[in-house]
Amino acid sequence: MLPPLTRHHWIFDLDGTLTVAVHDFPAMRRRLGIPGHVDIIDWIDTRGAAEAARLHRALDAIEHEYASLARAAEGMPELLAALETAGCRLGLLTRNTREVAGQVLRRLGVDRHFAEEALFGRHEAPPKPRPDGISRLLQHWQAEAGDTVMVGDHLHDLLSGRAAGTATVLISPGDPPPDWRIHIDCHFGSPGQLLAGWLAARPPT
Ligand SMILES: [Mg+2]
């Protein structure tokens, strides 16, 4: 198993990881009529089929609004470019939709780093913290979990990586809650700081 930062397959969360976090989840719950503090997608998926479909459409509309506000996280374009230049493969696993993810990546000018088949949204695989999206990406790439890193800003990202057997990288400017720590292999404040860590961890050429 390779040390985390020397691995060749990198799976990124979108919102709050590649982008600056803009989602106001309490406001989203109010607009959707969902009770406070429940997981939005889990709650929607326990409704009846017609109601769940209506709520998914309403959630998609809200996600499109947020997509138009997306800004690149510090150092993100440089990190993706460096990984790709080094021959790493890049994938994206988001609880957002594939369509919105594509819209955000195009808006930020980094869509060229991700093959369409390597973009997984909440309709392509059961959402994180389940590891299904990671497993399908590994299958698609014919890659091993021991050569893969899951990068995200939320406990969901860390848990999905742990469950799939990948290394985990937390991107978060502050200290993580204590109960997240056992799920974190590396922690950086931004994609730019991850890039610096990755450059330092590379074997000399
Ligand atoms: Mg996120």
PDB file of C-alpha atoms and ligand atoms in Angstrom:
ATOM      1  CA  MET A   1       0.000   0.000   0.000  1.00  0.00           C
ATOM      2  CA  LEU A   2       1.416   3.358  -1.052  1.00  0.00           C
ATOM      3  CA  PRO A   3       1.695   6.341   1.313  1.00  0.00           C
ATOM      4  CA  PRO A   4      -1.411   8.527   0.835  1.00  0.00           C
ATOM      5  CA  LEU A   5       0.120  11.390  -1.130  1.00  0.00           C
ATOM      6  CA  THR A   6       2.069   9.190  -3.560  1.00  0.00           C
ATOM      7  CA  ARG A   7      -1.042   7.425  -4.895  1.00  0.00           C
ATOM      8  CA  HIS A   8      -2.214   7.623  -8.490  1.00  0.00           C
ATOM      9  CA  HIS A   9      -6.017   7.758  -8.278  1.00  0.00           C
ATOM     10  CA  TRP A  10      -7.647  10.806  -6.735  1.00  0.00           C
ATOM     11  CA  ILE A  11     -11.358  11.100  -6.023  1.00  0.00           C
ATOM     12  CA  PHE A  12     -12.631  14.521  -5.042  1.00  0.00           C
ATOM     13  CA  ASP A  13     -15.751  15.787  -3.377  1.00  0.00           C
ATOM     14  CA  LEU A  14     -17.086  18.933  -5.081  1.00  0.00           C
ATOM     15  CA  ASP A  15     -18.785  21.427  -2.783  1.00  0.00           C
ATOM     16  CA  GLY A  16     -16.528  22.882  -0.107  1.00  0.00           C
ATOM     17  CA  THR A  17     -13.555  20.858  -1.418  1.00  0.00           C
ATOM     18  CA  LEU A  18     -12.922  22.001  -5.000  1.00  0.00           C
ATOM     19  CA  THR A  19     -15.174  25.020  -4.424  1.00  0.00           C
ATOM     20  CA  VAL A  20     -15.625  27.525  -1.629  1.00  0.00           C
ATOM     21  CA  ALA A  21     -18.563  26.263   0.453  1.00  0.00           C
ATOM     22  CA  VAL A  22     -21.713  28.280  -0.269  1.00  0.00           C
ATOM     23  CA  HIS A  23     -24.513  25.871   0.636  1.00  0.00           C
ATOM     24  CA  ASP A  24     -26.872  27.084   3.367  1.00  0.00           C
ATOM     25  CA  PHE A  25     -28.285  23.740   4.459  1.00  0.00           C
ATOM     26  CA  PRO A  26     -30.794  25.113   7.032  1.00  0.00           C
ATOM     27  CA  ALA A  27     -32.201  27.420   4.303  1.00  0.00           C
ATOM     28  CA  MET A  28     -32.336  24.489   1.860  1.00  0.00           C
ATOM     29  CA  ARG A  29     -34.272  22.401   4.404  1.00  0.00           C
ATOM     30  CA  ARG A  30     -36.738  25.243   4.955  1.00  0.00           C
ATOM     31  CA  ARG A  31     -37.346  25.651   1.207  1.00  0.00           C
ATOM     32  CA  LEU A  32     -37.861  21.911   0.781  1.00  0.00           C
ATOM     33  CA  GLY A  33     -40.058  21.585   3.889  1.00  0.00           C
ATOM     34  CA  ILE A  34     -37.605  19.170   5.489  1.00  0.00           C
ATOM     35  CA  PRO A  35     -37.188  19.062   9.289  1.00  0.00           C
ATOM     36  CA  GLY A  36     -34.025  20.570  10.794  1.00  0.00           C
ATOM     37  CA  HIS A  37     -30.847  18.513  11.262  1.00  0.00           C
ATOM     38  CA  VAL A  38     -31.924  15.511   9.183  1.00  0.00           C
ATOM     39  CA  ASP A  39     -29.848  14.423   6.184  1.00  0.00           C
ATOM     40  CA  ILE A  40     -31.592  15.994   3.180  1.00  0.00           C
ATOM     41  CA  ILE A  41     -31.009  13.170   0.683  1.00  0.00           C
ATOM     42  CA  ASP A  42     -31.743  10.408   3.207  1.00  0.00           C
ATOM     43  CA  TRP A  43     -34.997  12.133   4.144  1.00  0.00           C
ATOM     44  CA  ILE A  44     -36.083  12.592   0.531  1.00  0.00           C
ATOM     45  CA  ASP A  45     -35.302   8.963  -0.259  1.00  0.00           C
ATOM     46  CA  THR A  46     -37.604   7.739   2.519  1.00  0.00           C
ATOM     47  CA  ARG A  47     -40.637   9.532   0.982  1.00  0.00           C
ATOM     48  CA  GLY A  48     -43.016   7.823  -1.406  1.00  0.00           C
ATOM     49  CA  ALA A  49     -41.823   7.612  -5.014  1.00  0.00           C
ATOM     50  CA  ALA A  50     -43.854  10.567  -6.357  1.00  0.00           C
ATOM     51  CA  GLU A  51     -42.986  12.839  -3.430  1.00  0.00           C
ATOM     52  CA  ALA A  52     -39.319  11.823  -3.591  1.00  0.00           C
ATOM     53  CA  ALA A  53     -39.222  12.634  -7.317  1.00  0.00           C
ATOM     54  CA  ARG A  54     -40.816  16.046  -6.688  1.00  0.00           C
ATOM     55  CA  LEU A  55     -38.342  16.830  -3.887  1.00  0.00           C
ATOM     56  CA  HIS A  56     -35.356  15.697  -5.981  1.00  0.00           C
ATOM     57  CA  ARG A  57     -36.487  18.107  -8.740  1.00  0.00           C
ATOM     58  CA  ALA A  58     -36.833  20.918  -6.192  1.00  0.00           C
ATOM     59  CA  LEU A  59     -33.393  20.093  -4.742  1.00  0.00           C
ATOM     60  CA  ASP A  60     -31.878  20.015  -8.240  1.00  0.00           C
ATOM     61  CA  ALA A  61     -33.287  23.510  -8.897  1.00  0.00           C
ATOM     62  CA  ILE A  62     -31.696  24.816  -5.682  1.00  0.00           C
ATOM     63  CA  GLU A  63     -28.381  23.138  -6.586  1.00  0.00           C
ATOM     64  CA  HIS A  64     -28.422  24.909  -9.969  1.00  0.00           C
ATOM     65  CA  GLU A  65     -28.786  28.249  -8.142  1.00  0.00           C
ATOM     66  CA  TYR A  66     -25.776  27.452  -5.947  1.00  0.00           C
ATOM     67  CA  ALA A  67     -23.799  26.267  -8.998  1.00  0.00           C
ATOM     68  CA  SER A  68     -24.047  29.748 -10.479  1.00  0.00           C
ATOM     69  CA  LEU A  69     -22.315  31.092  -7.327  1.00  0.00           C
ATOM     70  CA  ALA A  70     -19.462  28.564  -7.347  1.00  0.00           C
ATOM     71  CA  ARG A  71     -15.923  29.855  -6.833  1.00  0.00           C
ATOM     72  CA  ALA A  72     -12.717  27.844  -6.990  1.00  0.00           C
ATOM     73  CA  ALA A  73     -11.141  26.941  -3.651  1.00  0.00           C
ATOM     74  CA  GLU A  74      -7.628  28.354  -3.164  1.00  0.00           C
ATOM     75  CA  GLY A  75      -5.091  26.434  -5.253  1.00  0.00           C
ATOM     76  CA  MET A  76      -7.676  24.024  -6.720  1.00  0.00           C
ATOM     77  CA  PRO A  77      -6.978  24.576 -10.451  1.00  0.00           C
ATOM     78  CA  GLU A  78      -3.227  24.262  -9.834  1.00  0.00           C
ATOM     79  CA  LEU A  79      -3.677  21.055  -7.801  1.00  0.00           C
ATOM     80  CA  LEU A  80      -5.792  19.347 -10.481  1.00  0.00           C
ATOM     81  CA  ALA A  81      -3.404  20.406 -13.241  1.00  0.00           C
ATOM     82  CA  ALA A  82      -0.370  19.136 -11.309  1.00  0.00           C
ATOM     83  CA  LEU A  83      -1.968  15.765 -10.558  1.00  0.00           C
ATOM     84  CA  GLU A  84      -3.018  15.277 -14.165  1.00  0.00           C
ATOM     85  CA  THR A  85       0.408  16.303 -15.485  1.00  0.00           C
ATOM     86  CA  ALA A  86       1.958  13.716 -13.142  1.00  0.00           C
ATOM     87  CA  GLY A  87      -0.212  11.028 -14.740  1.00  0.00           C
ATOM     88  CA  CYS A  88      -2.745  10.656 -11.922  1.00  0.00           C
ATOM     89  CA  ARG A  89      -6.356   9.856 -12.706  1.00  0.00           C
ATOM     90  CA  LEU A  90      -9.039  12.148 -11.341  1.00  0.00           C
ATOM     91  CA  GLY A  91     -12.610  11.360 -10.380  1.00  0.00           C
ATOM     92  CA  LEU A  92     -15.409  13.234  -8.693  1.00  0.00           C
ATOM     93  CA  LEU A  93     -17.937  11.864  -6.212  1.00  0.00           C
ATOM     94  CA  THR A  94     -20.591  14.289  -5.049  1.00  0.00           C
ATOM     95  CA  ARG A  95     -23.944  14.235  -3.274  1.00  0.00           C
ATOM     96  CA  ASN A  96     -24.859  16.897  -5.835  1.00  0.00           C
ATOM     97  CA  THR A  97     -25.982  15.783  -9.324  1.00  0.00           C
ATOM     98  CA  ARG A  98     -23.622  14.908 -12.167  1.00  0.00           C
ATOM     99  CA  GLU A  99     -25.245  17.640 -14.259  1.00  0.00           C
ATOM    100  CA  VAL A 100     -24.665  20.343 -11.637  1.00  0.00           C
ATOM    101  CA  ALA A 101     -21.130  19.053 -11.040  1.00  0.00           C
ATOM    102  CA  GLY A 102     -20.385  19.380 -14.758  1.00  0.00           C
ATOM    103  CA  GLN A 103     -21.835  22.886 -14.756  1.00  0.00           C
ATOM    104  CA  VAL A 104     -19.625  23.910 -11.803  1.00  0.00           C
ATOM    105  CA  LEU A 105     -16.462  22.340 -13.273  1.00  0.00           C
ATOM    106  CA  ARG A 106     -17.043  24.128 -16.588  1.00  0.00           C
ATOM    107  CA  ARG A 107     -17.731  27.408 -14.814  1.00  0.00           C
ATOM    108  CA  LEU A 108     -14.416  27.081 -12.955  1.00  0.00           C
ATOM    109  CA  GLY A 109     -12.522  26.024 -16.100  1.00  0.00           C
ATOM    110  CA  VAL A 110     -11.411  22.632 -14.752  1.00  0.00           C
ATOM    111  CA  ASP A 111     -13.837  20.258 -16.505  1.00  0.00           C
ATOM    112  CA  ARG A 112     -11.066  19.001 -18.827  1.00  0.00           C
ATOM    113  CA  HIS A 113      -9.460  17.144 -15.913  1.00  0.00           C
ATOM    114  CA  PHE A 114     -12.457  14.811 -15.443  1.00  0.00           C
ATOM    115  CA  ALA A 115     -13.759  12.228 -17.905  1.00  0.00           C
ATOM    116  CA  GLU A 116     -17.563  12.140 -18.037  1.00  0.00           C
ATOM    117  CA  GLU A 117     -17.505   8.502 -16.818  1.00  0.00           C
ATOM    118  CA  ALA A 118     -15.474   9.610 -13.769  1.00  0.00           C
ATOM    119  CA  LEU A 119     -18.180  12.028 -12.533  1.00  0.00           C
ATOM    120  CA  PHE A 120     -20.498  10.395 -10.022  1.00  0.00           C
ATOM    121  CA  GLY A 121     -23.489  12.261  -8.633  1.00  0.00           C
ATOM    122  CA  ARG A 122     -26.261  11.170  -6.338  1.00  0.00           C
ATOM    123  CA  HIS A 123     -28.188   9.527  -9.181  1.00  0.00           C
ATOM    124  CA  GLU A 124     -25.206   7.461 -10.406  1.00  0.00           C
ATOM    125  CA  ALA A 125     -24.477   5.748  -7.083  1.00  0.00           C
ATOM    126  CA  PRO A 126     -25.917   5.623  -3.558  1.00  0.00           C
ATOM    127  CA  PRO A 127     -24.667   8.794  -1.856  1.00  0.00           C
ATOM    128  CA  LYS A 128     -21.727   9.080   0.542  1.00  0.00           C
ATOM    129  CA  PRO A 129     -21.067   7.978   3.275  1.00  0.00           C
ATOM    130  CA  ARG A 130     -21.765   4.809   1.316  1.00  0.00           C
ATOM    131  CA  PRO A 131     -18.649   3.666  -0.557  1.00  0.00           C
ATOM    132  CA  ASP A 132     -20.501   2.517  -3.708  1.00  0.00           C
ATOM    133  CA  GLY A 133     -19.439   5.482  -5.847  1.00  0.00           C
ATOM    134  CA  ILE A 134     -15.781   4.928  -4.970  1.00  0.00           C
ATOM    135  CA  SER A 135     -16.055   1.190  -5.672  1.00  0.00           C
ATOM    136  CA  ARG A 136     -17.567   1.885  -9.093  1.00  0.00           C
ATOM    137  CA  LEU A 137     -14.846   4.383  -9.947  1.00  0.00           C
ATOM    138  CA  LEU A 138     -12.175   1.866  -8.959  1.00  0.00           C
ATOM    139  CA  GLN A 139     -13.880  -0.758 -11.113  1.00  0.00           C
ATOM    140  CA  HIS A 140     -14.020   1.683 -14.034  1.00  0.00           C
ATOM    141  CA  TRP A 141     -10.343   2.497 -13.643  1.00  0.00           C
ATOM    142  CA  GLN A 142      -9.337  -1.108 -12.810  1.00  0.00           C
ATOM    143  CA  ALA A 143      -7.577   0.474  -9.829  1.00  0.00           C
ATOM    144  CA  GLU A 144      -6.867  -0.658  -6.273  1.00  0.00           C
ATOM    145  CA  ALA A 145      -8.156   1.128  -3.172  1.00  0.00           C
ATOM    146  CA  GLY A 146      -4.561   1.013  -1.890  1.00  0.00           C
ATOM    147  CA  ASP A 147      -3.525   3.283  -4.771  1.00  0.00           C
ATOM    148  CA  THR A 148      -6.424   5.708  -4.281  1.00  0.00           C
ATOM    149  CA  VAL A 149      -7.170   8.807  -2.219  1.00  0.00           C
ATOM    150  CA  MET A 150     -10.582  10.226  -1.292  1.00  0.00           C
ATOM    151  CA  VAL A 151     -10.452  13.998  -0.722  1.00  0.00           C
ATOM    152  CA  GLY A 152     -13.281  15.923   0.910  1.00  0.00           C
ATOM    153  CA  ASP A 153     -14.400  18.476   3.473  1.00  0.00           C
ATOM    154  CA  HIS A 154     -17.028  16.444   5.327  1.00  0.00           C
ATOM    155  CA  LEU A 155     -17.292  13.366   7.510  1.00  0.00           C
ATOM    156  CA  HIS A 156     -19.291  11.712   4.694  1.00  0.00           C
ATOM    157  CA  ASP A 157     -16.228  11.899   2.451  1.00  0.00           C
ATOM    158  CA  LEU A 158     -13.929  10.422   5.078  1.00  0.00           C
ATOM    159  CA  LEU A 159     -16.325   7.594   5.946  1.00  0.00           C
ATOM    160  CA  SER A 160     -16.868   6.641   2.299  1.00  0.00           C
ATOM    161  CA  GLY A 161     -13.108   6.521   1.765  1.00  0.00           C
ATOM    162  CA  ARG A 162     -12.557   4.449   4.897  1.00  0.00           C
ATOM    163  CA  ALA A 163     -15.330   2.029   3.928  1.00  0.00           C
ATOM    164  CA  ALA A 164     -13.863   1.612   0.428  1.00  0.00           C
ATOM    165  CA  GLY A 165     -10.322   1.171   1.802  1.00  0.00           C
ATOM    166  CA  THR A 166      -8.782   4.286   0.234  1.00  0.00           C
ATOM    167  CA  ALA A 167      -6.609   6.849   1.969  1.00  0.00           C
ATOM    168  CA  THR A 168      -8.508   9.917   3.178  1.00  0.00           C
ATOM    169  CA  VAL A 169      -7.584  13.600   2.935  1.00  0.00           C
ATOM    170  CA  LEU A 170      -9.584  16.259   4.741  1.00  0.00           C
ATOM    171  CA  ILE A 171      -9.638  19.757   3.238  1.00  0.00           C
ATOM    172  CA  SER A 172     -10.778  22.155   5.924  1.00  0.00           C
ATOM    173  CA  PRO A 173      -9.395  25.469   7.156  1.00  0.00           C
ATOM    174  CA  GLY A 174     -10.102  24.718  10.816  1.00  0.00           C
ATOM    175  CA  ASP A 175      -9.517  21.835  13.203  1.00  0.00           C
ATOM    176  CA  PRO A 176     -11.841  18.904  12.558  1.00  0.00           C
ATOM    177  CA  PRO A 177     -14.199  17.705  15.303  1.00  0.00           C
ATOM    178  CA  PRO A 178     -12.398  15.193  17.546  1.00  0.00           C
ATOM    179  CA  ASP A 179     -14.588  12.274  16.428  1.00  0.00           C
ATOM    180  CA  TRP A 180     -13.531  12.773  12.778  1.00  0.00           C
ATOM    181  CA  ARG A 181      -9.808  12.328  13.511  1.00  0.00           C
ATOM    182  CA  ILE A 182      -9.563   8.554  13.352  1.00  0.00           C
ATOM    183  CA  HIS A 183     -10.984   8.734   9.800  1.00  0.00           C
ATOM    184  CA  ILE A 184      -8.362  11.234   8.519  1.00  0.00           C
ATOM    185  CA  ASP A 185      -4.994  10.244   7.046  1.00  0.00           C
ATOM    186  CA  CYS A 186      -3.941  13.774   6.031  1.00  0.00           C
ATOM    187  CA  HIS A 187      -5.423  17.196   6.727  1.00  0.00           C
ATOM    188  CA  PHE A 188      -4.810  20.363   4.721  1.00  0.00           C
ATOM    189  CA  GLY A 189      -6.392  23.789   4.934  1.00  0.00           C
ATOM    190  CA  SER A 190      -6.975  24.163   1.198  1.00  0.00           C
ATOM    191  CA  PRO A 191      -6.273  22.464  -2.147  1.00  0.00           C
ATOM    192  CA  GLY A 192      -3.243  24.762  -2.445  1.00  0.00           C
ATOM    193  CA  GLN A 193      -1.852  23.396   0.804  1.00  0.00           C
ATOM    194  CA  LEU A 194      -2.564  19.853  -0.375  1.00  0.00           C
ATOM    195  CA  LEU A 195      -0.591  20.640  -3.544  1.00  0.00           C
ATOM    196  CA  ALA A 196       2.369  21.796  -1.427  1.00  0.00           C
ATOM    197  CA  GLY A 197       2.152  18.613   0.664  1.00  0.00           C
ATOM    198  CA  TRP A 198       1.881  16.456  -2.448  1.00  0.00           C
ATOM    199  CA  LEU A 199       4.932  18.118  -4.041  1.00  0.00           C
ATOM    200  CA  ALA A 200       6.936  17.578  -0.842  1.00  0.00           C
ATOM    201  CA  ALA A 201       5.902  13.896  -0.655  1.00  0.00           C
ATOM    202  CA  ARG A 202       6.891  13.058  -4.253  1.00  0.00           C
ATOM    203  CA  PRO A 203       9.946  10.924  -4.708  1.00  0.00           C
ATOM    204  CA  PRO A 204      12.829  12.917  -6.240  1.00  0.00           C
ATOM    205  CA  THR A 205      12.990  12.568 -10.043  1.00  0.00           C
TER     206      THR A 205
HETATM  207 MG    MG B   1     -18.387  18.825   0.459  1.00  0.00          MG
END
